[in-house]
XYZ file of C-alpha atoms in Angstrom:
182
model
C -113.670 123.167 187.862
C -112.619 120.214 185.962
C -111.325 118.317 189.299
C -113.939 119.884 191.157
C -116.514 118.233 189.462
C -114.267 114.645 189.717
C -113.918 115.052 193.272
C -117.794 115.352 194.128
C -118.149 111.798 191.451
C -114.872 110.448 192.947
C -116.835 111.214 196.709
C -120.127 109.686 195.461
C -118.266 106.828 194.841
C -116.285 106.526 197.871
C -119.817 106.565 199.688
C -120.821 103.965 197.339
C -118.204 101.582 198.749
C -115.706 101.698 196.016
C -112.153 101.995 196.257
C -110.671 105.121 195.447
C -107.972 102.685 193.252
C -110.566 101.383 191.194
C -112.162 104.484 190.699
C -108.797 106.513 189.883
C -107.952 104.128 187.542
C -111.278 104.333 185.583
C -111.304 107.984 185.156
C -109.938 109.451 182.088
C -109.741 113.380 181.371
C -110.034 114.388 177.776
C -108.868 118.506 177.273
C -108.350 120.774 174.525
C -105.247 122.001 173.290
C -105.515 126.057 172.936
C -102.922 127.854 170.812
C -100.313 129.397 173.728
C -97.692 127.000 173.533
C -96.219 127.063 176.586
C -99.466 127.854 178.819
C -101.040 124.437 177.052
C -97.796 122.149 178.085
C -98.182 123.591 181.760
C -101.778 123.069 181.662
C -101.923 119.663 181.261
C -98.303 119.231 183.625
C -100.401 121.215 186.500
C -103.163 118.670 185.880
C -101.469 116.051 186.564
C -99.804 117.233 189.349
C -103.500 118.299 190.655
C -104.638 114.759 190.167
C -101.756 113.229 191.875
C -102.452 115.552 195.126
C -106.142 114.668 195.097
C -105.472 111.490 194.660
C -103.270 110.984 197.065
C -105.171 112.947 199.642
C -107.954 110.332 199.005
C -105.607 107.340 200.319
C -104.818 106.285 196.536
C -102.336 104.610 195.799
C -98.948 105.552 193.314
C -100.452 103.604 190.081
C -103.872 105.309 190.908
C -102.149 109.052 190.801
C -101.038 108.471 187.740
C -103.956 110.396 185.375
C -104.929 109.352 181.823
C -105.150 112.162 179.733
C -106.203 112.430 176.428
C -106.048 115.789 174.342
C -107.606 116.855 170.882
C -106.554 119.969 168.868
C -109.222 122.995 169.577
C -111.569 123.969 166.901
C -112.275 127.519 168.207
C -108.946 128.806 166.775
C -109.436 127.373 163.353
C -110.346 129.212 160.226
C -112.531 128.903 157.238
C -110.443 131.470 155.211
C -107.229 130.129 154.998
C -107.328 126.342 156.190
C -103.913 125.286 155.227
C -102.810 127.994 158.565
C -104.682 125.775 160.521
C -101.968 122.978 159.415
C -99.438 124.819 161.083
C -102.287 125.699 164.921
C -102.958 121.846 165.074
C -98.897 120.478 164.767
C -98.133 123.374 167.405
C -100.782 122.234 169.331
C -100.416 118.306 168.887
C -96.523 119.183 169.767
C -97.391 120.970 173.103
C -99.616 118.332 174.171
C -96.772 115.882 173.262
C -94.334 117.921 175.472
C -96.520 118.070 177.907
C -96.487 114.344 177.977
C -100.118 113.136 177.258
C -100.962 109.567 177.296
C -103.493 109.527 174.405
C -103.856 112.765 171.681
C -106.541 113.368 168.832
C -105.344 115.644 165.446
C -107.853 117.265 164.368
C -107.894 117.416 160.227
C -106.872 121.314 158.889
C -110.357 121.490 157.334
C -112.209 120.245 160.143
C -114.352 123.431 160.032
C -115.852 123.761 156.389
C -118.932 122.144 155.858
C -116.980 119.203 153.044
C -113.820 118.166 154.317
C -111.411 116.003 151.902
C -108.685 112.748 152.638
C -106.318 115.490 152.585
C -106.664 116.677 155.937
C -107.597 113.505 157.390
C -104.434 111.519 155.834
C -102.197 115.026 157.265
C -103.732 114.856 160.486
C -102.963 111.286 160.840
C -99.388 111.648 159.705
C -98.733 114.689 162.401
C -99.678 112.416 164.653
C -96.845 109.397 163.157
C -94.277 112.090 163.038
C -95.033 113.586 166.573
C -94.604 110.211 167.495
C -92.097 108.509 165.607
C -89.857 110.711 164.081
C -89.179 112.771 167.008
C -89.146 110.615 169.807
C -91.110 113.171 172.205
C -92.930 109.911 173.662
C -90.035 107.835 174.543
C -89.248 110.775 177.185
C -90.618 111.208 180.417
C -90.921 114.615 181.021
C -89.630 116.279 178.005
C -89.873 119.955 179.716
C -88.560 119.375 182.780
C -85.770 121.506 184.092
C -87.386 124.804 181.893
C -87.387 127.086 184.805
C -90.388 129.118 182.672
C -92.745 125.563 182.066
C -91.860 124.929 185.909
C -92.757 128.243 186.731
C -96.220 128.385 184.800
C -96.879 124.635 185.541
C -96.551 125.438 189.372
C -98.550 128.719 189.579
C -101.407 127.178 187.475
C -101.735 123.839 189.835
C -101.133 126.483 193.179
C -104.374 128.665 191.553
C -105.925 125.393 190.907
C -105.514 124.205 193.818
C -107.080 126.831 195.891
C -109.802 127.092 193.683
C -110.563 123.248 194.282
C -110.174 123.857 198.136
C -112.855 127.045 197.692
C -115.071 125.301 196.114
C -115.375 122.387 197.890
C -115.617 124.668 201.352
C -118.321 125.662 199.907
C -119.975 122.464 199.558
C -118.977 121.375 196.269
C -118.894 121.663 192.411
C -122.490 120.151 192.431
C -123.691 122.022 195.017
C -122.700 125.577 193.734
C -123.767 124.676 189.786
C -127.233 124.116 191.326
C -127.035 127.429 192.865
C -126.205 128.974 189.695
């Protein structure tokens, strides 16, 4: 639904006389990161193999199929009870999202959902981020799951499904069109 809903902007702005390079390139896509490891790091691969087709299929050029994508730690997993679990959901989440090779990725602090949060979280969720980063080198790879026949497999049945959904939907005259129909 997600590229559904960019392709009827991306078309607006085609009609508007603007190049589907400078509009590619202006688009970012910001997800959350849900707790299934590997579904999340062939979520966001399948996305950007989605954005690359569409792309692509628009006359864009190679820089413009390249997608920014930016990804934040859920909240809808988190608990209340026992915050210092949550420590351990946003690090596995933070790390699939660094697999998955994101360009741009938001920690959410452990106590992010109690009503008075403290440094503690804040200063933890900043250093997950530094040692995602910097201690084990996950962003000086390209494609740090590439080659795992079971991310390949998930990341290419999720962008097939996608993909036919996209195609449906716009058949039927577009993400727009069928949100105003209910």
């Amino acid at each position: 639904y997600t590229f559904s809903h960019a392709l009827d902007v991306i078309n607006e702005l085609l009609n508007r006389g603007i190049s589907i390079d400078i509009i590619a390139k202006n688009i970012t896509f910001s997800f959350a990161i849900g707790s299934n490891f590997f579904m999340e790091i062939a979520k966001f691969r399948a996305a950007k193999q989605l954005w690359a087709s569409l792309i692509h299929a628009l006359g864009g050029n190679e820089e413009s199929q390249k997608m920014y994508l930016h990804a934040r730690t859920s909240i809808f997993n988190k608990t209340g009870y026992d915050v210092h679990v949550n420590l351990l959901r946003t690090t596995t989440e933070g790390f699939a999202a660094a697999v998955a090779g994101v360009d741009e990725l938001s920690i959410y602090p452990f106590d992010y959902v109690l009503p008075s949060r403290g440094e503690l979280g804040e200063r933890i969720a900043r250093n997950t981020q530094f040692i995602l980063k910097e201690e084990n080198l996950l962003f000086s790879v390209i494609d740090p799951a590439a080659g795992s026949y079971y991310v390949e497999t998930l990341t290419n049945e999720l962008a097939e499904r996608a993909w036919k959904e996209i195609k449906a939907i716009d058949e039927k005259g577009g993400f727009l069109h069928l949100l105003k129909e209910g």
